[in-house]
JSON list of C-alpha atoms in Angstrom, two decimals:
[
{"chain": "I", "resi": 1, "resn": "MET", "atom": "CA", "xyz": [41.06, 186.77, 63.41]},
{"chain": "I", "resi": 2, "resn": "SER", "atom": "CA", "xyz": [40.66, 183.16, 64.51]},
{"chain": "I", "resi": 3, "resn": "VAL", "atom": "CA", "xyz": [40.74, 179.78, 62.78]},
{"chain": "I", "resi": 4, "resn": "THR", "atom": "CA", "xyz": [38.36, 176.90, 63.43]},
{"chain": "I", "resi": 5, "resn": "SER", "atom": "CA", "xyz": [37.25, 173.74, 61.71]},
{"chain": "I", "resi": 6, "resn": "THR", "atom": "CA", "xyz": [34.87, 172.45, 64.44]},
{"chain": "I", "resi": 7, "resn": "LYS", "atom": "CA", "xyz": [31.71, 173.48, 66.17]},
{"chain": "I", "resi": 8, "resn": "LYS", "atom": "CA", "xyz": [32.21, 176.02, 68.87]},
{"chain": "I", "resi": 9, "resn": "GLY", "atom": "CA", "xyz": [29.40, 174.74, 71.09]},
{"chain": "I", "resi": 10, "resn": "MET", "atom": "CA", "xyz": [25.72, 175.36, 71.49]},
{"chain": "I", "resi": 11, "resn": "GLY", "atom": "CA", "xyz": [24.62, 178.74, 72.64]},
{"chain": "I", "resi": 12, "resn": "SER", "atom": "CA", "xyz": [21.72, 181.18, 72.52]},
{"chain": "I", "resi": 13, "resn": "ILE", "atom": "CA", "xyz": [21.02, 182.75, 69.16]},
{"chain": "I", "resi": 14, "resn": "ARG", "atom": "CA", "xyz": [22.40, 186.27, 69.01]},
{"chain": "I", "resi": 15, "resn": "GLU", "atom": "CA", "xyz": [20.45, 189.17, 67.70]},
{"chain": "I", "resi": 16, "resn": "ASP", "atom": "CA", "xyz": [22.88, 192.04, 68.22]},
{"chain": "I", "resi": 17, "resn": "LYS", "atom": "CA", "xyz": [24.98, 191.58, 65.12]},
{"chain": "I", "resi": 18, "resn": "TYR", "atom": "CA", "xyz": [24.94, 190.42, 61.51]},
{"chain": "I", "resi": 19, "resn": "SER", "atom": "CA", "xyz": [26.90, 187.31, 60.60]},
{"chain": "I", "resi": 20, "resn": "PHE", "atom": "CA", "xyz": [28.31, 187.26, 57.09]},
{"chain": "I", "resi": 21, "resn": "ILE", "atom": "CA", "xyz": [29.30, 183.87, 55.79]},
{"chain": "I", "resi": 22, "resn": "LEU", "atom": "CA", "xyz": [31.73, 184.25, 52.85]},
{"chain": "I", "resi": 23, "resn": "LEU", "atom": "CA", "xyz": [32.23, 181.02, 50.93]},
{"chain": "I", "resi": 24, "resn": "CYS", "atom": "CA", "xyz": [35.65, 180.82, 49.46]},
{"chain": "I", "resi": 25, "resn": "ASP", "atom": "CA", "xyz": [35.88, 177.08, 49.02]},
{"chain": "I", "resi": 26, "resn": "PHE", "atom": "CA", "xyz": [36.53, 177.21, 45.24]},
{"chain": "I", "resi": 27, "resn": "ALA", "atom": "CA", "xyz": [37.23, 173.68, 43.89]},
{"chain": "I", "resi": 28, "resn": "GLY", "atom": "CA", "xyz": [40.29, 174.71, 41.93]},
{"chain": "I", "resi": 29, "resn": "HIS", "atom": "CA", "xyz": [41.70, 171.17, 42.29]},
{"chain": "I", "resi": 30, "resn": "ARG", "atom": "CA", "xyz": [39.07, 170.00, 39.77]},
{"chain": "I", "resi": 31, "resn": "LEU", "atom": "CA", "xyz": [40.27, 172.30, 37.02]},
{"chain": "I", "resi": 32, "resn": "LYS", "atom": "CA", "xyz": [41.47, 170.48, 33.87]},
{"chain": "I", "resi": 33, "resn": "THR", "atom": "CA", "xyz": [44.16, 173.19, 33.59]},
{"chain": "I", "resi": 34, "resn": "PRO", "atom": "CA", "xyz": [45.32, 173.81, 37.24]},
{"chain": "I", "resi": 35, "resn": "ASN", "atom": "CA", "xyz": [47.65, 176.66, 36.21]},
{"chain": "I", "resi": 36, "resn": "LEU", "atom": "CA", "xyz": [44.44, 178.81, 35.77]},
{"chain": "I", "resi": 37, "resn": "TYR", "atom": "CA", "xyz": [43.87, 178.78, 39.50]},
{"chain": "I", "resi": 38, "resn": "ALA", "atom": "CA", "xyz": [46.69, 180.95, 40.61]},
{"chain": "I", "resi": 39, "resn": "PRO", "atom": "CA", "xyz": [45.32, 184.21, 38.99]},
{"chain": "I", "resi": 40, "resn": "LEU", "atom": "CA", "xyz": [41.81, 183.27, 40.01]},
{"chain": "I", "resi": 41, "resn": "ILE", "atom": "CA", "xyz": [42.63, 183.03, 43.70]},
{"chain": "I", "resi": 42, "resn": "ASP", "atom": "CA", "xyz": [44.41, 186.39, 43.48]},
{"chain": "I", "resi": 43, "resn": "TYR", "atom": "CA", "xyz": [41.19, 187.73, 42.05]},
{"chain": "I", "resi": 44, "resn": "LYS", "atom": "CA", "xyz": [39.20, 186.08, 44.81]},
{"chain": "I", "resi": 45, "resn": "MET", "atom": "CA", "xyz": [41.32, 187.94, 47.42]},
{"chain": "I", "resi": 46, "resn": "GLU", "atom": "CA", "xyz": [40.77, 191.22, 45.59]},
{"chain": "I", "resi": 47, "resn": "LEU", "atom": "CA", "xyz": [37.00, 190.50, 45.69]},
{"chain": "I", "resi": 48, "resn": "LEU", "atom": "CA", "xyz": [37.18, 189.54, 49.35]},
{"chain": "I", "resi": 49, "resn": "ASP", "atom": "CA", "xyz": [38.85, 192.89, 50.18]},
{"chain": "I", "resi": 50, "resn": "LYS", "atom": "CA", "xyz": [35.99, 194.71, 48.44]},
{"chain": "I", "resi": 51, "resn": "GLN", "atom": "CA", "xyz": [33.32, 192.61, 50.04]},
{"chain": "I", "resi": 52, "resn": "ILE", "atom": "CA", "xyz": [34.83, 193.18, 53.54]},
{"chain": "I", "resi": 53, "resn": "LYS", "atom": "CA", "xyz": [35.01, 196.88, 52.89]},
{"chain": "I", "resi": 54, "resn": "VAL", "atom": "CA", "xyz": [31.37, 197.19, 51.84]},
{"chain": "I", "resi": 55, "resn": "ILE", "atom": "CA", "xyz": [30.22, 195.03, 54.72]},
{"chain": "I", "resi": 56, "resn": "ASN", "atom": "CA", "xyz": [32.07, 197.07, 57.29]},
{"chain": "I", "resi": 57, "resn": "LYS", "atom": "CA", "xyz": [30.76, 200.42, 55.92]},
{"chain": "I", "resi": 58, "resn": "LYS", "atom": "CA", "xyz": [27.14, 199.26, 55.99]},
{"chain": "I", "resi": 59, "resn": "PHE", "atom": "CA", "xyz": [27.10, 196.97, 59.01]},
{"chain": "I", "resi": 60, "resn": "LYS", "atom": "CA", "xyz": [29.21, 198.27, 61.90]},
{"chain": "I", "resi": 61, "resn": "ASN", "atom": "CA", "xyz": [28.37, 195.44, 64.22]},
{"chain": "I", "resi": 62, "resn": "ASN", "atom": "CA", "xyz": [29.26, 192.34, 62.25]},
{"chain": "I", "resi": 63, "resn": "GLU", "atom": "CA", "xyz": [31.22, 189.17, 62.30]},
{"chain": "I", "resi": 64, "resn": "ILE", "atom": "CA", "xyz": [32.57, 187.50, 59.14]},
{"chain": "I", "resi": 65, "resn": "LEU", "atom": "CA", "xyz": [33.04, 183.75, 58.81]},
{"chain": "I", "resi": 66, "resn": "LEU", "atom": "CA", "xyz": [35.25, 182.95, 55.84]},
{"chain": "I", "resi": 67, "resn": "CYS", "atom": "CA", "xyz": [35.03, 179.34, 54.77]},
{"chain": "I", "resi": 68, "resn": "VAL", "atom": "CA", "xyz": [38.08, 178.16, 52.91]},
{"chain": "I", "resi": 69, "resn": "GLY", "atom": "CA", "xyz": [39.21, 174.98, 51.22]},
{"chain": "I", "resi": 70, "resn": "LEU", "atom": "CA", "xyz": [41.91, 174.79, 48.63]},
{"chain": "I", "resi": 71, "resn": "GLU", "atom": "CA", "xyz": [44.93, 177.04, 49.24]},
{"chain": "I", "resi": 72, "resn": "SER", "atom": "CA", "xyz": [43.61, 177.78, 52.85]},
{"chain": "I", "resi": 73, "resn": "ASN", "atom": "CA", "xyz": [47.00, 178.51, 54.16]},
{"chain": "I", "resi": 74, "resn": "LYS", "atom": "CA", "xyz": [47.51, 181.33, 51.62]},
{"chain": "I", "resi": 75, "resn": "LEU", "atom": "CA", "xyz": [44.15, 182.80, 52.38]},
{"chain": "I", "resi": 76, "resn": "ILE", "atom": "CA", "xyz": [44.60, 182.47, 56.15]},
{"chain": "I", "resi": 77, "resn": "ARG", "atom": "CA", "xyz": [47.97, 184.29, 56.04]},
{"chain": "I", "resi": 78, "resn": "TYR", "atom": "CA", "xyz": [46.50, 186.97, 53.84]},
{"chain": "I", "resi": 79, "resn": "ILE", "atom": "CA", "xyz": [43.45, 187.66, 56.13]},
{"chain": "I", "resi": 80, "resn": "ASP", "atom": "CA", "xyz": [45.66, 187.44, 59.30]},
{"chain": "I", "resi": 81, "resn": "LYS", "atom": "CA", "xyz": [48.11, 190.04, 57.90]},
{"chain": "I", "resi": 82, "resn": "LYS", "atom": "CA", "xyz": [45.62, 192.47, 56.41]},
{"chain": "I", "resi": 83, "resn": "TYR", "atom": "CA", "xyz": [42.79, 192.28, 59.00]},
{"chain": "I", "resi": 84, "resn": "PRO", "atom": "CA", "xyz": [44.47, 191.56, 62.46]},
{"chain": "I", "resi": 85, "resn": "ASP", "atom": "CA", "xyz": [41.75, 193.51, 64.37]},
{"chain": "I", "resi": 86, "resn": "GLN", "atom": "CA", "xyz": [38.81, 192.58, 62.23]},
{"chain": "I", "resi": 87, "resn": "ASN", "atom": "CA", "xyz": [36.23, 190.14, 63.65]},
{"chain": "I", "resi": 88, "resn": "ILE", "atom": "CA", "xyz": [36.90, 187.47, 60.99]},
{"chain": "I", "resi": 89, "resn": "ARG", "atom": "CA", "xyz": [36.87, 183.73, 61.76]},
{"chain": "I", "resi": 90, "resn": "ILE", "atom": "CA", "xyz": [38.19, 181.20, 59.33]},
{"chain": "I", "resi": 91, "resn": "VAL", "atom": "CA", "xyz": [36.24, 178.02, 58.98]},
{"chain": "I", "resi": 92, "resn": "GLU", "atom": "CA", "xyz": [38.35, 175.47, 57.21]},
{"chain": "I", "resi": 93, "resn": "ASN", "atom": "CA", "xyz": [36.84, 172.67, 55.19]},
{"chain": "I", "resi": 94, "resn": "VAL", "atom": "CA", "xyz": [39.62, 170.17, 55.45]},
{"chain": "I", "resi": 95, "resn": "ASN", "atom": "CA", "xyz": [37.74, 167.68, 53.29]},
{"chain": "I", "resi": 96, "resn": "TYR", "atom": "CA", "xyz": [37.38, 170.09, 50.35]},
{"chain": "I", "resi": 97, "resn": "LEU", "atom": "CA", "xyz": [38.71, 167.39, 47.97]},
{"chain": "I", "resi": 98, "resn": "ASP", "atom": "CA", "xyz": [35.66, 165.16, 48.54]},
{"chain": "I", "resi": 99, "resn": "THR", "atom": "CA", "xyz": [32.99, 167.67, 49.31]},
{"chain": "I", "resi": 100, "resn": "ALA", "atom": "CA", "xyz": [31.07, 170.62, 47.89]},
{"chain": "I", "resi": 101, "resn": "SER", "atom": "CA", "xyz": [29.58, 173.90, 49.06]},
{"chain": "I", "resi": 102, "resn": "CYS", "atom": "CA", "xyz": [26.92, 172.30, 51.29]},
{"chain": "I", "resi": 103, "resn": "GLU", "atom": "CA", "xyz": [29.65, 170.93, 53.56]},
{"chain": "I", "resi": 104, "resn": "SER", "atom": "CA", "xyz": [31.35, 174.31, 53.76]},
{"chain": "I", "resi": 105, "resn": "LEU", "atom": "CA", "xyz": [28.04, 175.93, 54.69]},
{"chain": "I", "resi": 106, "resn": "ARG", "atom": "CA", "xyz": [27.36, 173.27, 57.31]},
{"chain": "I", "resi": 107, "resn": "LEU", "atom": "CA", "xyz": [30.69, 173.98, 58.91]},
{"chain": "I", "resi": 108, "resn": "ALA", "atom": "CA", "xyz": [30.04, 177.76, 58.90]},
{"chain": "I", "resi": 109, "resn": "LEU", "atom": "CA", "xyz": [26.53, 177.37, 60.39]},
{"chain": "I", "resi": 110, "resn": "ASN", "atom": "CA", "xyz": [27.99, 175.24, 63.17]},
{"chain": "I", "resi": 111, "resn": "ASN", "atom": "CA", "xyz": [30.16, 178.14, 64.17]},
{"chain": "I", "resi": 112, "resn": "THR", "atom": "CA", "xyz": [27.50, 180.85, 64.59]},
{"chain": "I", "resi": 113, "resn": "TYR", "atom": "CA", "xyz": [24.22, 181.01, 66.37]},
{"chain": "I", "resi": 114, "resn": "ASN", "atom": "CA", "xyz": [23.13, 184.38, 65.10]},
{"chain": "I", "resi": 115, "resn": "ARG", "atom": "CA", "xyz": [19.65, 184.83, 63.70]},
{"chain": "I", "resi": 116, "resn": "LYS", "atom": "CA", "xyz": [20.77, 187.33, 61.05]},
{"chain": "I", "resi": 117, "resn": "LEU", "atom": "CA", "xyz": [22.82, 185.51, 58.47]},
{"chain": "I", "resi": 118, "resn": "ILE", "atom": "CA", "xyz": [23.94, 186.78, 55.12]},
{"chain": "I", "resi": 119, "resn": "ILE", "atom": "CA", "xyz": [25.65, 184.12, 52.96]},
{"chain": "I", "resi": 120, "resn": "ILE", "atom": "CA", "xyz": [27.71, 185.35, 50.03]},
{"chain": "I", "resi": 121, "resn": "ASP", "atom": "CA", "xyz": [29.84, 183.42, 47.49]},
{"chain": "I", "resi": 122, "resn": "SER", "atom": "CA", "xyz": [33.27, 185.05, 47.49]},
{"chain": "I", "resi": 123, "resn": "SER", "atom": "CA", "xyz": [33.14, 185.33, 43.70]},
{"chain": "I", "resi": 124, "resn": "MET", "atom": "CA", "xyz": [30.20, 187.82, 43.90]},
{"chain": "I", "resi": 125, "resn": "LYS", "atom": "CA", "xyz": [30.74, 191.47, 43.49]},
{"chain": "I", "resi": 126, "resn": "ILE", "atom": "CA", "xyz": [28.56, 193.32, 45.98]},
{"chain": "I", "resi": 127, "resn": "ASN", "atom": "CA", "xyz": [28.02, 197.02, 46.61]},
{"chain": "I", "resi": 128, "resn": "ALA", "atom": "CA", "xyz": [26.25, 199.26, 49.06]},
{"chain": "I", "resi": 129, "resn": "ARG", "atom": "CA", "xyz": [23.09, 199.37, 47.05]},
{"chain": "I", "resi": 130, "resn": "MET", "atom": "CA", "xyz": [22.77, 195.66, 47.24]},
{"chain": "I", "resi": 131, "resn": "LEU", "atom": "CA", "xyz": [23.32, 195.56, 50.96]},
{"chain": "I", "resi": 132, "resn": "ASN", "atom": "CA", "xyz": [20.75, 198.33, 51.41]},
{"chain": "I", "resi": 133, "resn": "ARG", "atom": "CA", "xyz": [18.18, 195.89, 49.96]},
{"chain": "I", "resi": 134, "resn": "ILE", "atom": "CA", "xyz": [18.78, 193.36, 52.66]},
{"chain": "I", "resi": 135, "resn": "LYS", "atom": "CA", "xyz": [15.61, 192.62, 54.71]},
{"chain": "I", "resi": 136, "resn": "THR", "atom": "CA", "xyz": [15.76, 190.90, 58.07]},
{"chain": "I", "resi": 137, "resn": "ASP", "atom": "CA", "xyz": [12.17, 189.79, 58.58]},
{"chain": "I", "resi": 138, "resn": "SER", "atom": "CA", "xyz": [12.42, 186.45, 56.77]},
{"chain": "I", "resi": 139, "resn": "CYS", "atom": "CA", "xyz": [14.58, 184.58, 54.15]},
{"chain": "I", "resi": 140, "resn": "TYR", "atom": "CA", "xyz": [15.54, 186.13, 50.83]},
{"chain": "I", "resi": 141, "resn": "ALA", "atom": "CA", "xyz": [17.72, 185.25, 47.83]},
{"chain": "I", "resi": 142, "resn": "PHE", "atom": "CA", "xyz": [19.15, 187.88, 45.45]},
{"chain": "I", "resi": 143, "resn": "VAL", "atom": "CA", "xyz": [18.34, 187.33, 41.73]},
{"chain": "I", "resi": 144, "resn": "SER", "atom": "CA", "xyz": [18.72, 189.11, 38.45]},
{"chain": "I", "resi": 145, "resn": "ASN", "atom": "CA", "xyz": [17.16, 188.83, 34.99]},
{"chain": "I", "resi": 146, "resn": "SER", "atom": "CA", "xyz": [20.55, 188.38, 33.24]},
{"chain": "I", "resi": 147, "resn": "LYS", "atom": "CA", "xyz": [21.70, 184.80, 33.02]},
{"chain": "I", "resi": 148, "resn": "ASP", "atom": "CA", "xyz": [24.08, 182.91, 30.79]},
{"chain": "I", "resi": 149, "resn": "GLY", "atom": "CA", "xyz": [21.94, 180.07, 29.36]},
{"chain": "I", "resi": 150, "resn": "ASN", "atom": "CA", "xyz": [21.93, 176.95, 31.53]},
{"chain": "I", "resi": 151, "resn": "VAL", "atom": "CA", "xyz": [25.32, 177.55, 33.04]},
{"chain": "I", "resi": 152, "resn": "GLU", "atom": "CA", "xyz": [24.10, 179.52, 36.00]},
{"chain": "I", "resi": 153, "resn": "ILE", "atom": "CA", "xyz": [21.77, 178.46, 38.80]},
{"chain": "I", "resi": 154, "resn": "GLY", "atom": "CA", "xyz": [18.44, 180.17, 38.49]},
{"chain": "I", "resi": 155, "resn": "ALA", "atom": "CA", "xyz": [15.31, 180.58, 40.56]},
{"chain": "I", "resi": 156, "resn": "ASN", "atom": "CA", "xyz": [11.74, 180.07, 39.42]},
{"chain": "I", "resi": 157, "resn": "ILE", "atom": "CA", "xyz": [9.69, 182.76, 41.04]},
{"chain": "I", "resi": 158, "resn": "THR", "atom": "CA", "xyz": [5.97, 183.35, 41.48]},
{"chain": "I", "resi": 159, "resn": "LYS", "atom": "CA", "xyz": [4.22, 186.69, 40.81]},
{"chain": "I", "resi": 160, "resn": "ASN", "atom": "CA", "xyz": [4.48, 187.60, 44.52]},
{"chain": "I", "resi": 161, "resn": "LYS", "atom": "CA", "xyz": [8.23, 187.07, 44.49]},
{"chain": "I", "resi": 162, "resn": "LYS", "atom": "CA", "xyz": [8.21, 183.71, 46.20]},
{"chain": "I", "resi": 163, "resn": "ILE", "atom": "CA", "xyz": [10.81, 181.32, 45.03]},
{"chain": "I", "resi": 164, "resn": "GLU", "atom": "CA", "xyz": [9.40, 177.90, 43.98]},
{"chain": "I", "resi": 165, "resn": "TYR", "atom": "CA", "xyz": [12.65, 176.13, 43.45]},
{"chain": "I", "resi": 166, "resn": "PHE", "atom": "CA", "xyz": [16.27, 176.61, 42.26]},
{"chain": "I", "resi": 167, "resn": "SER", "atom": "CA", "xyz": [17.72, 174.89, 39.24]},
{"chain": "I", "resi": 168, "resn": "PHE", "atom": "CA", "xyz": [20.22, 175.19, 36.39]},
{"chain": "I", "resi": 169, "resn": "GLY", "atom": "CA", "xyz": [18.66, 177.50, 33.80]},
{"chain": "I", "resi": 170, "resn": "GLY", "atom": "CA", "xyz": [15.94, 178.88, 36.10]},
{"chain": "I", "resi": 171, "resn": "CYS", "atom": "CA", "xyz": [14.07, 181.93, 34.96]},
{"chain": "I", "resi": 172, "resn": "GLN", "atom": "CA", "xyz": [16.12, 184.43, 37.01]},
{"chain": "I", "resi": 173, "resn": "LYS", "atom": "CA", "xyz": [19.76, 183.97, 37.88]},
{"chain": "I", "resi": 174, "resn": "TRP", "atom": "CA", "xyz": [20.51, 183.46, 41.57]},
{"chain": "I", "resi": 175, "resn": "LYS", "atom": "CA", "xyz": [23.24, 185.92, 42.64]},
{"chain": "I", "resi": 176, "resn": "ASP", "atom": "CA", "xyz": [24.68, 183.49, 45.22]},
{"chain": "I", "resi": 177, "resn": "ILE", "atom": "CA", "xyz": [23.53, 185.75, 48.05]},
{"chain": "I", "resi": 178, "resn": "LEU", "atom": "CA", "xyz": [21.19, 184.33, 50.58]},
{"chain": "I", "resi": 179, "resn": "VAL", "atom": "CA", "xyz": [19.65, 186.10, 53.61]},
{"chain": "I", "resi": 180, "resn": "LEU", "atom": "CA", "xyz": [18.45, 183.89, 56.50]},
{"chain": "I", "resi": 181, "resn": "CYS", "atom": "CA", "xyz": [16.70, 185.79, 59.27]},
{"chain": "I", "resi": 182, "resn": "ASP", "atom": "CA", "xyz": [14.18, 183.17, 60.44]},
{"chain": "I", "resi": 183, "resn": "GLU", "atom": "CA", "xyz": [15.24, 181.07, 63.31]},
{"chain": "I", "resi": 184, "resn": "GLN", "atom": "CA", "xyz": [13.13, 178.00, 62.33]},
{"chain": "I", "resi": 185, "resn": "ALA", "atom": "CA", "xyz": [14.43, 178.11, 58.78]},
{"chain": "I", "resi": 186, "resn": "ILE", "atom": "CA", "xyz": [18.04, 178.36, 60.03]},
{"chain": "I", "resi": 187, "resn": "ARG", "atom": "CA", "xyz": [17.53, 175.29, 62.27]},
{"chain": "I", "resi": 188, "resn": "SER", "atom": "CA", "xyz": [15.88, 173.40, 59.48]},
{"chain": "I", "resi": 189, "resn": "LEU", "atom": "CA", "xyz": [18.68, 174.16, 57.07]},
{"chain": "I", "resi": 190, "resn": "ARG", "atom": "CA", "xyz": [21.27, 173.11, 59.65]},
{"chain": "I", "resi": 191, "resn": "ASP", "atom": "CA", "xyz": [19.35, 169.83, 60.16]},
{"chain": "I", "resi": 192, "resn": "ILE", "atom": "CA", "xyz": [19.24, 169.24, 56.44]},
{"chain": "I", "resi": 193, "resn": "LEU", "atom": "CA", "xyz": [22.94, 169.68, 56.10]},
{"chain": "I", "resi": 194, "resn": "LEU", "atom": "CA", "xyz": [23.70, 167.56, 59.21]},
{"chain": "I", "resi": 195, "resn": "SER", "atom": "CA", "xyz": [21.87, 164.61, 57.54]},
{"chain": "I", "resi": 196, "resn": "GLY", "atom": "CA", "xyz": [25.05, 163.61, 55.71]},
{"chain": "I", "resi": 197, "resn": "LYS", "atom": "CA", "xyz": [23.41, 163.38, 52.31]},
{"chain": "I", "resi": 198, "resn": "TYR", "atom": "CA", "xyz": [24.62, 166.81, 51.10]},
{"chain": "I", "resi": 199, "resn": "LYS", "atom": "CA", "xyz": [28.39, 166.61, 51.53]},
{"chain": "I", "resi": 200, "resn": "ARG", "atom": "CA", "xyz": [28.88, 166.49, 47.76]},
{"chain": "I", "resi": 201, "resn": "LYS", "atom": "CA", "xyz": [25.93, 168.67, 46.87]},
{"chain": "I", "resi": 202, "resn": "PHE", "atom": "CA", "xyz": [25.54, 172.39, 46.10]},
{"chain": "I", "resi": 203, "resn": "ILE", "atom": "CA", "xyz": [23.74, 174.87, 48.32]},
{"chain": "I", "resi": 204, "resn": "PHE", "atom": "CA", "xyz": [20.80, 175.31, 46.00]},
{"chain": "I", "resi": 205, "resn": "GLU", "atom": "CA", "xyz": [19.93, 171.60, 46.29]},
{"chain": "I", "resi": 206, "resn": "ALA", "atom": "CA", "xyz": [19.63, 171.98, 50.13]},
{"chain": "I", "resi": 207, "resn": "LEU", "atom": "CA", "xyz": [17.54, 175.13, 49.68]},
{"chain": "I", "resi": 208, "resn": "ASN", "atom": "CA", "xyz": [15.12, 173.23, 47.49]},
{"chain": "I", "resi": 209, "resn": "ASP", "atom": "CA", "xyz": [14.63, 170.76, 50.39]},
{"chain": "I", "resi": 210, "resn": "LEU", "atom": "CA", "xyz": [14.18, 173.75, 52.76]},
{"chain": "I", "resi": 211, "resn": "ILE", "atom": "CA", "xyz": [11.39, 175.03, 50.47]},
{"chain": "I", "resi": 212, "resn": "THR", "atom": "CA", "xyz": [9.62, 171.64, 50.42]},
{"chain": "I", "resi": 213, "resn": "LEU", "atom": "CA", "xyz": [9.53, 171.93, 54.25]},
{"chain": "I", "resi": 214, "resn": "ASN", "atom": "CA", "xyz": [7.34, 175.03, 53.78]},
{"chain": "I", "resi": 215, "resn": "HIS", "atom": "CA", "xyz": [9.99, 177.53, 54.59]},
{"chain": "I", "resi": 216, "resn": "GLU", "atom": "CA", "xyz": [9.51, 180.62, 52.38]},
{"chain": "I", "resi": 217, "resn": "ILE", "atom": "CA", "xyz": [12.39, 182.15, 50.45]},
{"chain": "I", "resi": 218, "resn": "ARG", "atom": "CA", "xyz": [11.45, 185.41, 48.71]},
{"chain": "I", "resi": 219, "resn": "ALA", "atom": "CA", "xyz": [13.34, 187.02, 45.77]},
{"chain": "I", "resi": 220, "resn": "ILE", "atom": "CA", "xyz": [15.11, 190.36, 45.86]},
{"chain": "I", "resi": 221, "resn": "GLU", "atom": "CA", "xyz": [15.75, 191.50, 42.25]},
{"chain": "I", "resi": 222, "resn": "VAL", "atom": "CA", "xyz": [18.92, 193.44, 41.50]},
{"chain": "I", "resi": 223, "resn": "LYS", "atom": "CA", "xyz": [20.58, 194.66, 38.36]},
{"chain": "I", "resi": 224, "resn": "GLU", "atom": "CA", "xyz": [23.48, 192.55, 36.99]},
{"chain": "I", "resi": 225, "resn": "SER", "atom": "CA", "xyz": [27.03, 193.76, 37.18]},
{"chain": "I", "resi": 226, "resn": "VAL", "atom": "CA", "xyz": [29.60, 191.15, 36.33]},
{"chain": "I", "resi": 227, "resn": "SER", "atom": "CA", "xyz": [33.19, 191.62, 35.03]},
{"chain": "I", "resi": 228, "resn": "LYS", "atom": "CA", "xyz": [34.71, 189.32, 32.50]},
{"chain": "I", "resi": 229, "resn": "THR", "atom": "CA", "xyz": [37.05, 187.88, 35.09]},
{"chain": "I", "resi": 230, "resn": "GLN", "atom": "CA", "xyz": [34.10, 187.26, 37.40]},
{"chain": "I", "resi": 231, "resn": "GLN", "atom": "CA", "xyz": [32.30, 185.46, 34.57]},
{"chain": "I", "resi": 232, "resn": "LYS", "atom": "CA", "xyz": [35.30, 183.22, 34.06]},
{"chain": "I", "resi": 233, "resn": "VAL", "atom": "CA", "xyz": [35.40, 182.40, 37.80]},
{"chain": "I", "resi": 234, "resn": "ARG", "atom": "CA", "xyz": [31.77, 181.47, 37.95]},
{"chain": "I", "resi": 235, "resn": "LYS", "atom": "CA", "xyz": [31.82, 179.41, 34.74]},
{"chain": "I", "resi": 236, "resn": "ILE", "atom": "CA", "xyz": [34.87, 177.45, 35.95]},
{"chain": "I", "resi": 237, "resn": "LYS", "atom": "CA", "xyz": [33.04, 176.89, 39.30]},
{"chain": "I", "resi": 238, "resn": "TRP", "atom": "CA", "xyz": [30.16, 175.15, 37.67]},
{"chain": "I", "resi": 239, "resn": "ASN", "atom": "CA", "xyz": [32.07, 173.32, 34.94]},
{"chain": "I", "resi": 240, "resn": "SER", "atom": "CA", "xyz": [34.94, 172.04, 37.09]}
]
């Protein structure tokens, strides 16, 4: 495991492995009741263990970039102790107090030049069936029909499964899983995030700009499976 918070330098795009970006930059400092954060970060680590296990089972040749913010030292020590031989790199968003998930994703993208990227929020419960649905010929977002009113980010989708735009209360809930396997789309997204306008914005806002640049994101529909604790994590995430 290694720790980095800066770009590793330009290089040729790699095609021999899958890069998983796990976003664990939960803005717990914004909670009105900070004491709620301790059990939630423990739950995050439990979910991370499950995510890493499923990823390793399905994708033998992988790298994991774990983007952290609040409580980074705790997460770094945990990963370092539990996964000393795993190809996991920590990308630390040291400005987590003043930024949002777009900045964390920007830092992560600056630390990999692979063309097969899977971006997953660390609050998401994933399983082998979901990973089996991953396609590597274009860009995809996982969605489900189940959503909690206007709390969750949703995607508005055409009949041919093309995503028109993301928004709160969209017709199908975005599962916070994004597959980017198009070199031009990856470069465009990187450029969007480098513009400096997105430091305080959420990833779905940058994806809407990516769509306006005529990069296609298609929907992969999956069944919903969310625990009560996971629902609490996700609601706090959007209401904090």
